[in-house]
mmCIF file of C-alpha atoms in Angstrom:
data_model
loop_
_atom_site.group_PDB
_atom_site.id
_atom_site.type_symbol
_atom_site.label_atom_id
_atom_site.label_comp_id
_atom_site.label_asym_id
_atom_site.label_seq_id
_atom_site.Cartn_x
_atom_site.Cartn_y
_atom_site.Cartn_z
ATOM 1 C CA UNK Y 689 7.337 3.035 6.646
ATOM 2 C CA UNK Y 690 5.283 1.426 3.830
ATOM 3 C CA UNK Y 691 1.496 1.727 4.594
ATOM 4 C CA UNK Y 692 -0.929 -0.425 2.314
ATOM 5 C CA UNK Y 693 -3.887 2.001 0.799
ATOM 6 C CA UNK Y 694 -6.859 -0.400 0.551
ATOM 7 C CA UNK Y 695 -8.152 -1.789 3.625
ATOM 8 C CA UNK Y 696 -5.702 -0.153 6.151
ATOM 9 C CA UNK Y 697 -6.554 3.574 4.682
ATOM 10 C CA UNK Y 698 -9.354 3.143 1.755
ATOM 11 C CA UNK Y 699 -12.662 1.285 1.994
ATOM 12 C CA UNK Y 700 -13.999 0.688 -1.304
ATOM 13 C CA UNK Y 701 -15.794 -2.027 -0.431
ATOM 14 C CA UNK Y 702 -19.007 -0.998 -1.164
ATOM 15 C CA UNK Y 703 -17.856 -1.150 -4.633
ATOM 16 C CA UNK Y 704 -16.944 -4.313 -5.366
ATOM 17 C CA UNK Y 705 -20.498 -5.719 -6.999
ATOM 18 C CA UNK Y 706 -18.903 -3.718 -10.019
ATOM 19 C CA UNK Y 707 -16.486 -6.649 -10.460
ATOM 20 C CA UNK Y 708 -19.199 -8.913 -10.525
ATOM 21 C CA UNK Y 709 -21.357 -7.946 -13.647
ATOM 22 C CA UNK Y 710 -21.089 -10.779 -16.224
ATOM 23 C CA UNK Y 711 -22.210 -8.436 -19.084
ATOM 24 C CA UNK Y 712 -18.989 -6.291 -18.769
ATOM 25 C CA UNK Y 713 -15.539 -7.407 -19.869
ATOM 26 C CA UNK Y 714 -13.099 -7.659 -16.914
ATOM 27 C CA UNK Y 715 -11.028 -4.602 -17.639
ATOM 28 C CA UNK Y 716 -13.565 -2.190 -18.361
ATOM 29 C CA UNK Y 717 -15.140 -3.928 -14.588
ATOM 30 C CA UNK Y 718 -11.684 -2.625 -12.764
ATOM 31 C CA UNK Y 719 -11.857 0.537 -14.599
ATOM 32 C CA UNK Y 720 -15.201 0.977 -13.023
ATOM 33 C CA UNK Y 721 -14.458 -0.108 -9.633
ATOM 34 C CA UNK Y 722 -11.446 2.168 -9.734
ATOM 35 C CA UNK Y 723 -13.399 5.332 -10.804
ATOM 36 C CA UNK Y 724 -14.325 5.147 -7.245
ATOM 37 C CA UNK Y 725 -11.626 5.981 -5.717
ATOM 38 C CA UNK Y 726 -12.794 9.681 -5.004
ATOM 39 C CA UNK Y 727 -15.702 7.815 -3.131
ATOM 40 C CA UNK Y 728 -13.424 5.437 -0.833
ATOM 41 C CA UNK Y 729 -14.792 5.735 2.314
ATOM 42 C CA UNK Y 730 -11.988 6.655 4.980
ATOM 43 C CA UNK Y 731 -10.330 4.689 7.483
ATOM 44 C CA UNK Y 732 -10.188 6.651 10.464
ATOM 45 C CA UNK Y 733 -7.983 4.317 12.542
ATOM 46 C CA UNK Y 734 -5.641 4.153 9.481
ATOM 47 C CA UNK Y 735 -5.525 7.867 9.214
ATOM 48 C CA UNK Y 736 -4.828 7.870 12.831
ATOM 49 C CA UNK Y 737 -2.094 5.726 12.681
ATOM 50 C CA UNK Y 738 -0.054 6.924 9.970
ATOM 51 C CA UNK Y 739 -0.055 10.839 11.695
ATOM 52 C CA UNK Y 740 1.205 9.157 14.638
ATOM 53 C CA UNK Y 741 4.346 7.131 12.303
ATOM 54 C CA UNK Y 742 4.313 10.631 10.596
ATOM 55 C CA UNK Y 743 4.435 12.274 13.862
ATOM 56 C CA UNK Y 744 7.245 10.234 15.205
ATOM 57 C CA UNK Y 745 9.470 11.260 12.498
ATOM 58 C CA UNK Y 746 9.344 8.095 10.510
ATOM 59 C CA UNK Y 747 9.096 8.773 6.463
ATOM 60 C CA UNK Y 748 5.624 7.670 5.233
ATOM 61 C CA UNK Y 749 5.620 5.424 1.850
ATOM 62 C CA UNK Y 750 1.730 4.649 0.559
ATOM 63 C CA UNK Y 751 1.635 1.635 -1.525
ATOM 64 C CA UNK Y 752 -1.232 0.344 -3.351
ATOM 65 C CA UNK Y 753 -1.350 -2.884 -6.001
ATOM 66 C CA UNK Y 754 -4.064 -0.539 -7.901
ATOM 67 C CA UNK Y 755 -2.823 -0.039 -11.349
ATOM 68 C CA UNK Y 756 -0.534 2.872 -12.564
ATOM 69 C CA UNK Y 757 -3.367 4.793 -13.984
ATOM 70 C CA UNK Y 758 -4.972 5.237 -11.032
ATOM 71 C CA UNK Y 759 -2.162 7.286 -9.144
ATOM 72 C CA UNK Y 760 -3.422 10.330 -9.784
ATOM 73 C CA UNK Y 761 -6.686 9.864 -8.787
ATOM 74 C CA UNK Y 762 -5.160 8.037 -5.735
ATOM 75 C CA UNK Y 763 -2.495 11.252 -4.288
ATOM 76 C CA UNK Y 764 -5.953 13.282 -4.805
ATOM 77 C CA UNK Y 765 -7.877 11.267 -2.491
ATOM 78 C CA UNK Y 766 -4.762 11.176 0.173
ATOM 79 C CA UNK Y 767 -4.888 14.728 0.427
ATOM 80 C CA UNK Y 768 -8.611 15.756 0.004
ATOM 81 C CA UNK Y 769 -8.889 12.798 2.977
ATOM 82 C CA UNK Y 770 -6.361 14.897 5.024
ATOM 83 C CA UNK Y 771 -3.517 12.076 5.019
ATOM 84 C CA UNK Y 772 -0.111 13.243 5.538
ATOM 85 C CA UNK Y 773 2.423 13.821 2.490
ATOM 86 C CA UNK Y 774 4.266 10.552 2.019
ATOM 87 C CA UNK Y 775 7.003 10.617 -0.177
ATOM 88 C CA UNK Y 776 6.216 8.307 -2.486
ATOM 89 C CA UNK Y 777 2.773 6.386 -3.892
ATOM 90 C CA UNK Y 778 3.793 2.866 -5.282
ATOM 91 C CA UNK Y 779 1.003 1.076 -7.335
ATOM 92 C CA UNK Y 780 1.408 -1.669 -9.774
ATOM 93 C CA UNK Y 781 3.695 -1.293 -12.915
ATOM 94 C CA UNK Y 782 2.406 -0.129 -16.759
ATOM 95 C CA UNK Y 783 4.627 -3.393 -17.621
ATOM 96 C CA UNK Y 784 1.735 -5.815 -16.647
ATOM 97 C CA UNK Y 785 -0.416 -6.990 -19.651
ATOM 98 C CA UNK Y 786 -3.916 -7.522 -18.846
ATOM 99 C CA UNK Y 787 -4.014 -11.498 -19.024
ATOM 100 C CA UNK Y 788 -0.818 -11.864 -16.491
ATOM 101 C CA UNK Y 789 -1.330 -9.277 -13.618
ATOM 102 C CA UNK Y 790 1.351 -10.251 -10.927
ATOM 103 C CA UNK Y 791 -0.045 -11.427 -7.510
ATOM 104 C CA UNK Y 792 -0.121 -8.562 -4.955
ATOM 105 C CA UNK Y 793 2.203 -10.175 -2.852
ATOM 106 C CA UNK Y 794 5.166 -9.901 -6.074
ATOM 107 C CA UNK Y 795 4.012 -5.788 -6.064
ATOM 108 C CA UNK Y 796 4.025 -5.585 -2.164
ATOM 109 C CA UNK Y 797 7.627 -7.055 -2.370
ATOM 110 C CA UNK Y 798 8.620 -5.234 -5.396
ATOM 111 C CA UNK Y 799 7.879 -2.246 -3.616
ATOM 112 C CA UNK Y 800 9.542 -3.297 -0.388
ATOM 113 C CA UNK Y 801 12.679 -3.671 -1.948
ATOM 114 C CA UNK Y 802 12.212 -0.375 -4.204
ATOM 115 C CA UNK Y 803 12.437 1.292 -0.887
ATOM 116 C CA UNK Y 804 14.916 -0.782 1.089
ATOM 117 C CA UNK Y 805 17.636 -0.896 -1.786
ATOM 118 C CA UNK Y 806 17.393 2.925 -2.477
ATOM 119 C CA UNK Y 807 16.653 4.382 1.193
ATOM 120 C CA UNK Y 808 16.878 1.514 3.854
ATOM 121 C CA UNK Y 809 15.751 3.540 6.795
ATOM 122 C CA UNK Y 810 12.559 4.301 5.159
ATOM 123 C CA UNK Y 811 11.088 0.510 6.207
ATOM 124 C CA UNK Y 812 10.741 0.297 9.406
ATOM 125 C CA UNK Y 813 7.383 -1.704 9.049
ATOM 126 C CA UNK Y 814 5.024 -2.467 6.063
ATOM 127 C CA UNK Y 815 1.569 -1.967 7.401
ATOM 128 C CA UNK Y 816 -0.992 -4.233 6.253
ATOM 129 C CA UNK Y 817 -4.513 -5.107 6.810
ATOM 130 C CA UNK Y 818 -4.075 -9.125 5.526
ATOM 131 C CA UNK Y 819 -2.826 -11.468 8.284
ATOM 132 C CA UNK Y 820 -1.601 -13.581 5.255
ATOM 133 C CA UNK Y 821 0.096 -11.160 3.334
ATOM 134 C CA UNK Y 822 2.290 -9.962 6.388
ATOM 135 C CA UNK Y 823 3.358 -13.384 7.087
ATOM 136 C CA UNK Y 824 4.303 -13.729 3.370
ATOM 137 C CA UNK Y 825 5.946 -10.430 3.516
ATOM 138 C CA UNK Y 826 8.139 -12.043 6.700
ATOM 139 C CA UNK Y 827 8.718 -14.810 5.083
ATOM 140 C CA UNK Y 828 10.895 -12.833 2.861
ATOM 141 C CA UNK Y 829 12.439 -10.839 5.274
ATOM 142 C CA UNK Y 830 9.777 -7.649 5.241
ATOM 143 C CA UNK Y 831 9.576 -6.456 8.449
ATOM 144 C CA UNK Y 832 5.265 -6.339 8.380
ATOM 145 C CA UNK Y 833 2.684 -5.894 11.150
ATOM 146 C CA UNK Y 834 -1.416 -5.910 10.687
ATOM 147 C CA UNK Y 835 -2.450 -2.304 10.567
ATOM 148 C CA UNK Y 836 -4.879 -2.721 13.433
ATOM 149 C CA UNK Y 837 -2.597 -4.188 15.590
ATOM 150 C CA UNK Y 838 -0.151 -1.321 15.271
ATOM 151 C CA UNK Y 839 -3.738 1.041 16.084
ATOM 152 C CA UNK Y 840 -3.623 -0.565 19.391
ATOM 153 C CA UNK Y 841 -0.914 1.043 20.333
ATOM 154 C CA UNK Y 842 0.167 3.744 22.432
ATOM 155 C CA UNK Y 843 3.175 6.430 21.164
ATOM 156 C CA UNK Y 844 5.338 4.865 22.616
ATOM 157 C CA UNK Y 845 4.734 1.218 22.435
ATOM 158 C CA UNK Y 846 4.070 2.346 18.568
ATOM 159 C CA UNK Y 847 7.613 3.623 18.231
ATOM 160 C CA UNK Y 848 9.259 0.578 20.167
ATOM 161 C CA UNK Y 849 7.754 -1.332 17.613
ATOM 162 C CA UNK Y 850 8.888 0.025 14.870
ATOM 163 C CA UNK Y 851 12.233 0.722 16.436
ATOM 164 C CA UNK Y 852 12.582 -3.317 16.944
ATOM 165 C CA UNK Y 853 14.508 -4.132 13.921
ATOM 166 C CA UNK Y 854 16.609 -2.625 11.452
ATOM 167 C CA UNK Y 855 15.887 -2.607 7.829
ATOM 168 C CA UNK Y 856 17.582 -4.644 5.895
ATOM 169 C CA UNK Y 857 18.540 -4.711 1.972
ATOM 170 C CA UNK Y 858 16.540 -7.150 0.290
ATOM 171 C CA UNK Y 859 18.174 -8.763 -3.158
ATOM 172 C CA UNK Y 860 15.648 -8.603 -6.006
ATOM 173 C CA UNK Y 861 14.688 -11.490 -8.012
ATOM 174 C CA UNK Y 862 15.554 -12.255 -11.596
ATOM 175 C CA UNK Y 863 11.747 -10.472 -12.010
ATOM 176 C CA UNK Y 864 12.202 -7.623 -10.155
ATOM 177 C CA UNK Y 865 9.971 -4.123 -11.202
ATOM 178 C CA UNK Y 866 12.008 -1.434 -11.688
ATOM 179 C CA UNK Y 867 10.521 1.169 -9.586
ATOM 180 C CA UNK Y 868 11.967 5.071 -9.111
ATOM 181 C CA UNK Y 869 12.116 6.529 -5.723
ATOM 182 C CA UNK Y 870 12.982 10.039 -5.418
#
């Protein structure tokens, strides 16, 4: 199970008018946002759901398109917030150069396949909170669903869902992020 950080588990919307200030070069305007991430305000409904997938014995896989550097701060804030231990954090690659980030849909699937080529029964669902994105993510195959649609749901309509379909091996592109899962 790959659950999406911001937006299904992380508010840091309150935030974003650092991303707007003119006067500050773009990089140093993420790095400013992203020193936030202690201060993300908490999902509850998120949290919720992924102790129930926990709870049903499915293995939890957080996955963020927040830069590399911010990992650390990022497994911090999953504990001190009292989210279960997933077994892996994905976030967006050192390889990126500032100029040519990669649209979070190319992480989202990068990380997708990182986890379905290496332990296929870990993606039973990629939770979401962008309608778009998880139609994008079917598109190629992802098996996706809107965080707050999964919420909705009972235990056991929740695991009928994500019993539904098997996960599948996805082939990488040519592009393809090399990613390490333990």
């Amino acid at each position: 199970m790959i659950v999406d950080l911001d937006g299904v588990l992380a508010d840091l919307s309150e935030f974003e008018e650092l991303l707007t200030l003119d006067d500050v070069p773009i990089a140093q305007r993420w790095q400013n946002f992203f020193a936030h991430i202690p201060d993300a305000t908490v999902l509850d409904e998120g949290r919720d759901l992924v102790w129930a997938i926990d709870g049903l014995g499915y293995t939890v896989v957080y996955s963020t398109t927040r830069p590399a550097y911010t990992r650390t701060p990022s497994r911090i804030w999953l504990k001190d917030s009292e989210f279960p231990t997933g077994r892996a954090l994905l976030t967006r690659p050192h390889l990126e150069t500032a100029g040519h980030p990669q649209p979070a849909l190319q992480i989202k699937l990068a990380h997708a396949r990182a986890v379905t080529n290496k332990h296929p029964a870990w993606l039973r669902c990629f939770v979401d909170d962008d309608h778009t994105v998880v139609e994008q993510l079917r598109g190629h195959h992802v098996p996706a669903s809107i965080a707050c649609e999964l919420s909705a749901l009972g235990v056991a309509a929740l695991r009928r869902r994500l019993d539904s379909g098997p996960a599948k091996t996805l082939e990488p592109p040519v592009s393809a992020i090399a990613l390490h899962l333990p």
